[in-house]
Amino acid sequence: MIRLVPNQATQIQRSEWVTFTFDGTPVEGHRGESLVSALMRAGHLNLRHAPNDKAPRGAFCCMGLCQECAVVVQGQVVEACRTDVTADLVVARADV
């Protein structure tokens, strides 16, 4: 028998909302959450294109092993799953 637990979502305390940009478009996320989480919640699933066939790429492992979520932040290629959201972050697709 499966025992259902009460919905505890209202007890989760999140940090404040901040705004950053992805390819020039404003996106909101919680300060300190992973960049890939904020981008996915905002509907940005295609974070870069594969170098050979230009196929869309996005989040895969979400723990920094696959590098599929690579984006450009402040001019540096980083993994979105290992980068925290901060206010005024400038993020772009990493089409490298």
PDB file of N, CA and C in Angstrom:
ATOM      1  N   MET A   1       0.838  -1.183   0.000  1.00  0.00           N
ATOM      2  CA  MET A   1       0.000   0.000   0.000  1.00  0.00           C
ATOM      3  C   MET A   1       0.882   1.245   0.000  1.00  0.00           C
ATOM      4  N   ILE A   2       0.524   2.211  -0.817  1.00  0.00           N
ATOM      5  CA  ILE A   2       1.271   3.467  -0.900  1.00  0.00           C
ATOM      6  C   ILE A   2       0.661   4.474   0.064  1.00  0.00           C
ATOM      7  N   ARG A   3       1.506   5.038   0.888  1.00  0.00           N
ATOM      8  CA  ARG A   3       1.051   6.066   1.822  1.00  0.00           C
ATOM      9  C   ARG A   3       1.375   7.429   1.219  1.00  0.00           C
ATOM     10  N   LEU A   4       0.395   8.236   1.009  1.00  0.00           N
ATOM     11  CA  LEU A   4       0.594   9.571   0.455  1.00  0.00           C
ATOM     12  C   LEU A   4       0.941  10.547   1.574  1.00  0.00           C
ATOM     13  N   VAL A   5       1.935  11.374   1.319  1.00  0.00           N
ATOM     14  CA  VAL A   5       2.307  12.390   2.304  1.00  0.00           C
ATOM     15  C   VAL A   5       1.652  13.709   1.918  1.00  0.00           C
ATOM     16  N   PRO A   6       1.393  14.540   2.880  1.00  0.00           N
ATOM     17  CA  PRO A   6       0.775  15.827   2.562  1.00  0.00           C
ATOM     18  C   PRO A   6       1.696  16.686   1.697  1.00  0.00           C
ATOM     19  N   ASN A   7       1.107  17.534   0.891  1.00  0.00           N
ATOM     20  CA  ASN A   7       1.871  18.449   0.044  1.00  0.00           C
ATOM     21  C   ASN A   7       2.543  19.494   0.927  1.00  0.00           C
ATOM     22  N   GLN A   8       3.865  19.510   0.923  1.00  0.00           N
ATOM     23  CA  GLN A   8       4.625  20.417   1.770  1.00  0.00           C
ATOM     24  C   GLN A   8       5.183  21.607   0.984  1.00  0.00           C
ATOM     25  N   ALA A   9       4.728  21.799  -0.245  1.00  0.00           N
ATOM     26  CA  ALA A   9       5.288  22.831  -1.117  1.00  0.00           C
ATOM     27  C   ALA A   9       5.193  24.228  -0.509  1.00  0.00           C
ATOM     28  N   THR A  10       4.168  24.499   0.246  1.00  0.00           N
ATOM     29  CA  THR A  10       4.011  25.839   0.821  1.00  0.00           C
ATOM     30  C   THR A  10       5.037  26.115   1.918  1.00  0.00           C
ATOM     31  N   GLN A  11       5.705  25.082   2.421  1.00  0.00           N
ATOM     32  CA  GLN A  11       6.686  25.267   3.491  1.00  0.00           C
ATOM     33  C   GLN A  11       8.096  25.502   2.957  1.00  0.00           C
ATOM     34  N   ILE A  12       8.285  25.373   1.647  1.00  0.00           N
ATOM     35  CA  ILE A  12       9.600  25.593   1.057  1.00  0.00           C
ATOM     36  C   ILE A  12       9.877  27.088   1.018  1.00  0.00           C
ATOM     37  N   GLN A  13      11.011  27.485   1.543  1.00  0.00           N
ATOM     38  CA  GLN A  13      11.390  28.895   1.525  1.00  0.00           C
ATOM     39  C   GLN A  13      12.415  29.105   0.415  1.00  0.00           C
ATOM     40  N   ARG A  14      12.074  29.925  -0.548  1.00  0.00           N
ATOM     41  CA  ARG A  14      12.948  30.203  -1.684  1.00  0.00           C
ATOM     42  C   ARG A  14      13.603  31.568  -1.497  1.00  0.00           C
ATOM     43  N   SER A  15      14.745  31.733  -2.134  1.00  0.00           N
ATOM     44  CA  SER A  15      15.397  33.043  -2.131  1.00  0.00           C
ATOM     45  C   SER A  15      14.618  33.980  -3.047  1.00  0.00           C
ATOM     46  N   GLU A  16      14.993  35.236  -3.041  1.00  0.00           N
ATOM     47  CA  GLU A  16      14.254  36.229  -3.830  1.00  0.00           C
ATOM     48  C   GLU A  16      14.458  36.008  -5.332  1.00  0.00           C
ATOM     49  N   TRP A  17      13.492  36.491  -6.105  1.00  0.00           N
ATOM     50  CA  TRP A  17      13.575  36.442  -7.562  1.00  0.00           C
ATOM     51  C   TRP A  17      14.568  37.500  -8.026  1.00  0.00           C
ATOM     52  N   VAL A  18      15.400  37.142  -8.998  1.00  0.00           N
ATOM     53  CA  VAL A  18      16.305  38.090  -9.637  1.00  0.00           C
ATOM     54  C   VAL A  18      16.156  37.928 -11.142  1.00  0.00           C
ATOM     55  N   THR A  19      16.579  38.931 -11.876  1.00  0.00           N
ATOM     56  CA  THR A  19      16.478  38.896 -13.327  1.00  0.00           C
ATOM     57  C   THR A  19      17.863  38.824 -13.943  1.00  0.00           C
ATOM     58  N   PHE A  20      17.992  37.951 -14.949  1.00  0.00           N
ATOM     59  CA  PHE A  20      19.206  37.851 -15.749  1.00  0.00           C
ATOM     60  C   PHE A  20      18.766  37.756 -17.203  1.00  0.00           C
ATOM     61  N   THR A  21      19.695  37.765 -18.130  1.00  0.00           N
ATOM     62  CA  THR A  21      19.311  37.666 -19.538  1.00  0.00           C
ATOM     63  C   THR A  21      19.894  36.414 -20.170  1.00  0.00           C
ATOM     64  N   PHE A  22      19.118  35.838 -21.097  1.00  0.00           N
ATOM     65  CA  PHE A  22      19.568  34.708 -21.898  1.00  0.00           C
ATOM     66  C   PHE A  22      19.342  35.085 -23.353  1.00  0.00           C
ATOM     67  N   ASP A  23      20.413  35.204 -24.092  1.00  0.00           N
ATOM     68  CA  ASP A  23      20.355  35.660 -25.487  1.00  0.00           C
ATOM     69  C   ASP A  23      19.571  36.958 -25.617  1.00  0.00           C
ATOM     70  N   GLY A  24      19.782  37.859 -24.663  1.00  0.00           N
ATOM     71  CA  GLY A  24      19.149  39.173 -24.695  1.00  0.00           C
ATOM     72  C   GLY A  24      17.735  39.224 -24.149  1.00  0.00           C
ATOM     73  N   THR A  25      17.174  38.083 -23.769  1.00  0.00           N
ATOM     74  CA  THR A  25      15.811  38.022 -23.235  1.00  0.00           C
ATOM     75  C   THR A  25      15.845  37.960 -21.716  1.00  0.00           C
ATOM     76  N   PRO A  26      15.089  38.812 -21.027  1.00  0.00           N
ATOM     77  CA  PRO A  26      15.073  38.752 -19.560  1.00  0.00           C
ATOM     78  C   PRO A  26      14.461  37.434 -19.070  1.00  0.00           C
ATOM     79  N   VAL A  27      15.095  36.849 -18.059  1.00  0.00           N
ATOM     80  CA  VAL A  27      14.618  35.611 -17.439  1.00  0.00           C
ATOM     81  C   VAL A  27      14.686  35.814 -15.933  1.00  0.00           C
ATOM     82  N   GLU A  28      13.703  35.269 -15.218  1.00  0.00           N
ATOM     83  CA  GLU A  28      13.709  35.357 -13.767  1.00  0.00           C
ATOM     84  C   GLU A  28      14.093  34.022 -13.160  1.00  0.00           C
ATOM     85  N   GLY A  29      14.832  34.072 -12.081  1.00  0.00           N
ATOM     86  CA  GLY A  29      15.208  32.880 -11.341  1.00  0.00           C
ATOM     87  C   GLY A  29      15.422  33.234  -9.888  1.00  0.00           C
ATOM     88  N   HIS A  30      15.476  32.216  -9.052  1.00  0.00           N
ATOM     89  CA  HIS A  30      15.747  32.445  -7.639  1.00  0.00           C
ATOM     90  C   HIS A  30      17.252  32.579  -7.451  1.00  0.00           C
ATOM     91  N   ARG A  31      17.671  33.601  -6.731  1.00  0.00           N
ATOM     92  CA  ARG A  31      19.098  33.798  -6.460  1.00  0.00           C
ATOM     93  C   ARG A  31      19.671  32.518  -5.843  1.00  0.00           C
ATOM     94  N   GLY A  32      20.766  32.010  -6.448  1.00  0.00           N
ATOM     95  CA  GLY A  32      21.446  30.840  -5.916  1.00  0.00           C
ATOM     96  C   GLY A  32      21.006  29.507  -6.497  1.00  0.00           C
ATOM     97  N   GLU A  33      19.884  29.466  -7.218  1.00  0.00           N
ATOM     98  CA  GLU A  33      19.492  28.200  -7.838  1.00  0.00           C
ATOM     99  C   GLU A  33      20.349  27.956  -9.073  1.00  0.00           C
ATOM    100  N   SER A  34      20.352  26.741  -9.580  1.00  0.00           N
ATOM    101  CA  SER A  34      21.177  26.467 -10.754  1.00  0.00           C
ATOM    102  C   SER A  34      20.602  27.191 -11.973  1.00  0.00           C
ATOM    103  N   LEU A  35      21.502  27.662 -12.782  1.00  0.00           N
ATOM    104  CA  LEU A  35      21.115  28.384 -13.990  1.00  0.00           C
ATOM    105  C   LEU A  35      20.265  27.507 -14.899  1.00  0.00           C
ATOM    106  N   VAL A  36      20.612  26.229 -15.008  1.00  0.00           N
ATOM    107  CA  VAL A  36      19.850  25.336 -15.881  1.00  0.00           C
ATOM    108  C   VAL A  36      18.405  25.190 -15.381  1.00  0.00           C
ATOM    109  N   SER A  37      18.184  25.181 -14.074  1.00  0.00           N
ATOM    110  CA  SER A  37      16.820  25.090 -13.533  1.00  0.00           C
ATOM    111  C   SER A  37      15.991  26.310 -13.916  1.00  0.00           C
ATOM    112  N   ALA A  38      16.581  27.478 -13.763  1.00  0.00           N
ATOM    113  CA  ALA A  38      15.863  28.710 -14.109  1.00  0.00           C
ATOM    114  C   ALA A  38      15.569  28.774 -15.604  1.00  0.00           C
ATOM    115  N   LEU A  39      16.531  28.373 -16.433  1.00  0.00           N
ATOM    116  CA  LEU A  39      16.322  28.397 -17.877  1.00  0.00           C
ATOM    117  C   LEU A  39      15.248  27.401 -18.296  1.00  0.00           C
ATOM    118  N   MET A  40      15.270  26.212 -17.735  1.00  0.00           N
ATOM    119  CA  MET A  40      14.256  25.211 -18.070  1.00  0.00           C
ATOM    120  C   MET A  40      12.869  25.672 -17.638  1.00  0.00           C
ATOM    121  N   ARG A  41      12.761  26.251 -16.439  1.00  0.00           N
ATOM    122  CA  ARG A  41      11.468  26.733 -15.955  1.00  0.00           C
ATOM    123  C   ARG A  41      10.915  27.817 -16.881  1.00  0.00           C
ATOM    124  N   ALA A  42      11.815  28.613 -17.461  1.00  0.00           N
ATOM    125  CA  ALA A  42      11.400  29.688 -18.370  1.00  0.00           C
ATOM    126  C   ALA A  42      11.151  29.176 -19.794  1.00  0.00           C
ATOM    127  N   GLY A  43      11.360  27.872 -20.027  1.00  0.00           N
ATOM    128  CA  GLY A  43      11.073  27.299 -21.345  1.00  0.00           C
ATOM    129  C   GLY A  43      12.253  27.265 -22.297  1.00  0.00           C
ATOM    130  N   HIS A  44      13.437  27.599 -21.812  1.00  0.00           N
ATOM    131  CA  HIS A  44      14.634  27.580 -22.664  1.00  0.00           C
ATOM    132  C   HIS A  44      15.291  26.199 -22.548  1.00  0.00           C
ATOM    133  N   LEU A  45      14.927  25.300 -23.437  1.00  0.00           N
ATOM    134  CA  LEU A  45      15.444  23.940 -23.396  1.00  0.00           C
ATOM    135  C   LEU A  45      16.645  23.757 -24.320  1.00  0.00           C
ATOM    136  N   ASN A  46      16.730  24.552 -25.382  1.00  0.00           N
ATOM    137  CA  ASN A  46      17.854  24.495 -26.320  1.00  0.00           C
ATOM    138  C   ASN A  46      18.900  25.502 -25.861  1.00  0.00           C
ATOM    139  N   LEU A  47      19.968  25.000 -25.244  1.00  0.00           N
ATOM    140  CA  LEU A  47      20.986  25.889 -24.692  1.00  0.00           C
ATOM    141  C   LEU A  47      22.178  26.088 -25.608  1.00  0.00           C
ATOM    142  N   ARG A  48      22.373  25.182 -26.546  1.00  0.00           N
ATOM    143  CA  ARG A  48      23.464  25.311 -27.508  1.00  0.00           C
ATOM    144  C   ARG A  48      23.161  24.376 -28.676  1.00  0.00           C
ATOM    145  N   HIS A  49      24.023  24.401 -29.695  1.00  0.00           N
ATOM    146  CA  HIS A  49      23.902  23.477 -30.830  1.00  0.00           C
ATOM    147  C   HIS A  49      25.172  22.635 -30.912  1.00  0.00           C
ATOM    148  N   ALA A  50      25.005  21.362 -31.274  1.00  0.00           N
ATOM    149  CA  ALA A  50      26.150  20.461 -31.409  1.00  0.00           C
ATOM    150  C   ALA A  50      27.071  20.971 -32.510  1.00  0.00           C
ATOM    151  N   PRO A  51      28.382  20.836 -32.330  1.00  0.00           N
ATOM    152  CA  PRO A  51      29.325  21.390 -33.309  1.00  0.00           C
ATOM    153  C   PRO A  51      29.266  20.726 -34.686  1.00  0.00           C
ATOM    154  N   ASN A  52      28.990  19.441 -34.761  1.00  0.00           N
ATOM    155  CA  ASN A  52      29.016  18.756 -36.057  1.00  0.00           C
ATOM    156  C   ASN A  52      27.721  18.870 -36.843  1.00  0.00           C
ATOM    157  N   ASP A  53      26.619  18.462 -36.230  1.00  0.00           N
ATOM    158  CA  ASP A  53      25.354  18.432 -36.973  1.00  0.00           C
ATOM    159  C   ASP A  53      24.394  19.566 -36.609  1.00  0.00           C
ATOM    160  N   LYS A  54      24.821  20.452 -35.707  1.00  0.00           N
ATOM    161  CA  LYS A  54      24.013  21.618 -35.286  1.00  0.00           C
ATOM    162  C   LYS A  54      22.703  21.212 -34.602  1.00  0.00           C
ATOM    163  N   ALA A  55      22.631  19.990 -34.083  1.00  0.00           N
ATOM    164  CA  ALA A  55      21.435  19.545 -33.364  1.00  0.00           C
ATOM    165  C   ALA A  55      21.316  20.309 -32.046  1.00  0.00           C
ATOM    166  N   PRO A  56      20.089  20.608 -31.623  1.00  0.00           N
ATOM    167  CA  PRO A  56      19.909  21.329 -30.359  1.00  0.00           C
ATOM    168  C   PRO A  56      20.352  20.483 -29.168  1.00  0.00           C
ATOM    169  N   ARG A  57      20.967  21.136 -28.198  1.00  0.00           N
ATOM    170  CA  ARG A  57      21.425  20.479 -26.985  1.00  0.00           C
ATOM    171  C   ARG A  57      20.895  21.241 -25.782  1.00  0.00           C
ATOM    172  N   GLY A  58      20.715  20.515 -24.682  1.00  0.00           N
ATOM    173  CA  GLY A  58      20.230  21.131 -23.450  1.00  0.00           C
ATOM    174  C   GLY A  58      20.657  20.317 -22.259  1.00  0.00           C
ATOM    175  N   ALA A  59      19.894  20.398 -21.194  1.00  0.00           N
ATOM    176  CA  ALA A  59      20.225  19.689 -19.961  1.00  0.00           C
ATOM    177  C   ALA A  59      20.116  18.187 -20.175  1.00  0.00           C
ATOM    178  N   PHE A  60      21.071  17.459 -19.627  1.00  0.00           N
ATOM    179  CA  PHE A  60      21.045  16.004 -19.713  1.00  0.00           C
ATOM    180  C   PHE A  60      21.261  15.392 -18.333  1.00  0.00           C
ATOM    181  N   CYS A  61      22.459  15.526 -17.783  1.00  0.00           N
ATOM    182  CA  CYS A  61      22.730  14.894 -16.483  1.00  0.00           C
ATOM    183  C   CYS A  61      22.435  15.832 -15.310  1.00  0.00           C
ATOM    184  N   CYS A  62      22.521  17.122 -15.511  1.00  0.00           N
ATOM    185  CA  CYS A  62      22.274  18.147 -14.484  1.00  0.00           C
ATOM    186  C   CYS A  62      23.187  18.029 -13.267  1.00  0.00           C
ATOM    187  N   MET A  63      24.395  17.475 -13.475  1.00  0.00           N
ATOM    188  CA  MET A  63      25.350  17.423 -12.369  1.00  0.00           C
ATOM    189  C   MET A  63      26.786  17.636 -12.820  1.00  0.00           C
ATOM    190  N   GLY A  64      26.972  18.167 -14.021  1.00  0.00           N
ATOM    191  CA  GLY A  64      28.292  18.577 -14.453  1.00  0.00           C
ATOM    192  C   GLY A  64      29.157  17.528 -15.115  1.00  0.00           C
ATOM    193  N   LEU A  65      28.591  16.395 -15.480  1.00  0.00           N
ATOM    194  CA  LEU A  65      29.390  15.341 -16.106  1.00  0.00           C
ATOM    195  C   LEU A  65      29.370  15.375 -17.628  1.00  0.00           C
ATOM    196  N   CYS A  66      28.286  15.820 -18.224  1.00  0.00           N
ATOM    197  CA  CYS A  66      28.134  15.657 -19.676  1.00  0.00           C
ATOM    198  C   CYS A  66      28.480  16.903 -20.494  1.00  0.00           C
ATOM    199  N   GLN A  67      28.460  18.065 -19.917  1.00  0.00           N
ATOM    200  CA  GLN A  67      28.718  19.344 -20.584  1.00  0.00           C
ATOM    201  C   GLN A  67      27.706  19.678 -21.687  1.00  0.00           C
ATOM    202  N   GLU A  68      26.564  19.023 -21.698  1.00  0.00           N
ATOM    203  CA  GLU A  68      25.532  19.327 -22.691  1.00  0.00           C
ATOM    204  C   GLU A  68      24.882  20.682 -22.440  1.00  0.00           C
ATOM    205  N   CYS A  69      24.925  21.173 -21.221  1.00  0.00           N
ATOM    206  CA  CYS A  69      24.269  22.435 -20.880  1.00  0.00           C
ATOM    207  C   CYS A  69      25.230  23.622 -20.929  1.00  0.00           C
ATOM    208  N   ALA A  70      26.303  23.490 -21.699  1.00  0.00           N
ATOM    209  CA  ALA A  70      27.290  24.573 -21.777  1.00  0.00           C
ATOM    210  C   ALA A  70      26.660  25.847 -22.327  1.00  0.00           C
ATOM    211  N   VAL A  71      26.914  26.956 -21.661  1.00  0.00           N
ATOM    212  CA  VAL A  71      26.459  28.279 -22.078  1.00  0.00           C
ATOM    213  C   VAL A  71      27.621  29.255 -21.890  1.00  0.00           C
ATOM    214  N   VAL A  72      27.471  30.445 -22.415  1.00  0.00           N
ATOM    215  CA  VAL A  72      28.476  31.487 -22.224  1.00  0.00           C
ATOM    216  C   VAL A  72      27.955  32.465 -21.173  1.00  0.00           C
ATOM    217  N   VAL A  73      28.715  32.630 -20.096  1.00  0.00           N
ATOM    218  CA  VAL A  73      28.363  33.557 -19.021  1.00  0.00           C
ATOM    219  C   VAL A  73      29.516  34.533 -18.862  1.00  0.00           C
ATOM    220  N   GLN A  74      29.206  35.805 -19.041  1.00  0.00           N
ATOM    221  CA  GLN A  74      30.211  36.859 -18.914  1.00  0.00           C
ATOM    222  C   GLN A  74      31.448  36.547 -19.782  1.00  0.00           C
ATOM    223  N   GLY A  75      31.231  35.969 -20.959  1.00  0.00           N
ATOM    224  CA  GLY A  75      32.310  35.698 -21.893  1.00  0.00           C
ATOM    225  C   GLY A  75      33.029  34.375 -21.707  1.00  0.00           C
ATOM    226  N   GLN A  76      32.639  33.576 -20.708  1.00  0.00           N
ATOM    227  CA  GLN A  76      33.290  32.289 -20.448  1.00  0.00           C
ATOM    228  C   GLN A  76      32.304  31.148 -20.652  1.00  0.00           C
ATOM    229  N   VAL A  77      32.752  30.047 -21.252  1.00  0.00           N
ATOM    230  CA  VAL A  77      31.907  28.859 -21.411  1.00  0.00           C
ATOM    231  C   VAL A  77      31.862  28.127 -20.072  1.00  0.00           C
ATOM    232  N   VAL A  78      30.655  27.929 -19.550  1.00  0.00           N
ATOM    233  CA  VAL A  78      30.454  27.257 -18.267  1.00  0.00           C
ATOM    234  C   VAL A  78      29.301  26.269 -18.413  1.00  0.00           C
ATOM    235  N   GLU A  79      29.175  25.371 -17.463  1.00  0.00           N
ATOM    236  CA  GLU A  79      28.046  24.450 -17.415  1.00  0.00           C
ATOM    237  C   GLU A  79      26.912  25.134 -16.652  1.00  0.00           C
ATOM    238  N   ALA A  80      25.747  25.210 -17.265  1.00  0.00           N
ATOM    239  CA  ALA A  80      24.614  25.879 -16.627  1.00  0.00           C
ATOM    240  C   ALA A  80      24.162  25.164 -15.364  1.00  0.00           C
ATOM    241  N   CYS A  81      24.377  23.867 -15.292  1.00  0.00           N
ATOM    242  CA  CYS A  81      23.962  23.117 -14.101  1.00  0.00           C
ATOM    243  C   CYS A  81      24.868  23.375 -12.902  1.00  0.00           C
ATOM    244  N   ARG A  82      26.052  23.920 -13.141  1.00  0.00           N
ATOM    245  CA  ARG A  82      27.002  24.175 -12.054  1.00  0.00           C
ATOM    246  C   ARG A  82      27.208  25.670 -11.826  1.00  0.00           C
ATOM    247  N   THR A  83      26.329  26.482 -12.380  1.00  0.00           N
ATOM    248  CA  THR A  83      26.424  27.931 -12.248  1.00  0.00           C
ATOM    249  C   THR A  83      25.191  28.442 -11.520  1.00  0.00           C
ATOM    250  N   ASP A  84      25.396  29.274 -10.509  1.00  0.00           N
ATOM    251  CA  ASP A  84      24.287  29.827  -9.732  1.00  0.00           C
ATOM    252  C   ASP A  84      23.712  31.065 -10.407  1.00  0.00           C
ATOM    253  N   VAL A  85      22.410  31.235 -10.257  1.00  0.00           N
ATOM    254  CA  VAL A  85      21.735  32.430 -10.750  1.00  0.00           C
ATOM    255  C   VAL A  85      22.085  33.608  -9.843  1.00  0.00           C
ATOM    256  N   THR A  86      22.460  34.711 -10.457  1.00  0.00           N
ATOM    257  CA  THR A  86      22.669  35.964  -9.745  1.00  0.00           C
ATOM    258  C   THR A  86      21.996  37.076 -10.553  1.00  0.00           C
ATOM    259  N   ALA A  87      21.762  38.183  -9.916  1.00  0.00           N
ATOM    260  CA  ALA A  87      21.132  39.316 -10.594  1.00  0.00           C
ATOM    261  C   ALA A  87      22.047  39.841 -11.690  1.00  0.00           C
ATOM    262  N   ASP A  88      21.455  40.237 -12.795  1.00  0.00           N
ATOM    263  CA  ASP A  88      22.144  40.881 -13.917  1.00  0.00           C
ATOM    264  C   ASP A  88      23.164  39.986 -14.618  1.00  0.00           C
ATOM    265  N   LEU A  89      23.045  38.670 -14.465  1.00  0.00           N
ATOM    266  CA  LEU A  89      23.907  37.730 -15.173  1.00  0.00           C
ATOM    267  C   LEU A  89      23.597  37.816 -16.668  1.00  0.00           C
ATOM    268  N   VAL A  90      24.624  37.809 -17.510  1.00  0.00           N
ATOM    269  CA  VAL A  90      24.440  37.844 -18.960  1.00  0.00           C
ATOM    270  C   VAL A  90      24.824  36.477 -19.504  1.00  0.00           C
ATOM    271  N   VAL A  91      23.832  35.751 -20.036  1.00  0.00           N
ATOM    272  CA  VAL A  91      24.025  34.386 -20.506  1.00  0.00           C
ATOM    273  C   VAL A  91      23.664  34.312 -21.979  1.00  0.00           C
ATOM    274  N   ALA A  92      24.418  33.512 -22.734  1.00  0.00           N
ATOM    275  CA  ALA A  92      24.156  33.327 -24.165  1.00  0.00           C
ATOM    276  C   ALA A  92      24.389  31.866 -24.537  1.00  0.00           C
ATOM    277  N   ARG A  93      23.795  31.462 -25.651  1.00  0.00           N
ATOM    278  CA  ARG A  93      24.043  30.111 -26.173  1.00  0.00           C
ATOM    279  C   ARG A  93      25.520  29.940 -26.489  1.00  0.00           C
ATOM    280  N   ALA A  94      26.026  28.746 -26.229  1.00  0.00           N
ATOM    281  CA  ALA A  94      27.435  28.443 -26.514  1.00  0.00           C
ATOM    282  C   ALA A  94      27.508  27.650 -27.792  1.00  0.00           C
ATOM    283  N   ASP A  95      27.422  28.307 -28.914  1.00  0.00           N
ATOM    284  CA  ASP A  95      27.499  27.616 -30.202  1.00  0.00           C
ATOM    285  C   ASP A  95      28.953  27.521 -30.638  1.00  0.00           C
ATOM    286  N   VAL A  96      29.685  26.708 -29.917  1.00  0.00           N
ATOM    287  CA  VAL A  96      31.110  26.506 -30.218  1.00  0.00           C
ATOM    288  C   VAL A  96      31.351  25.107 -30.737  1.00  0.00           C
TER     289      VAL A  96
END
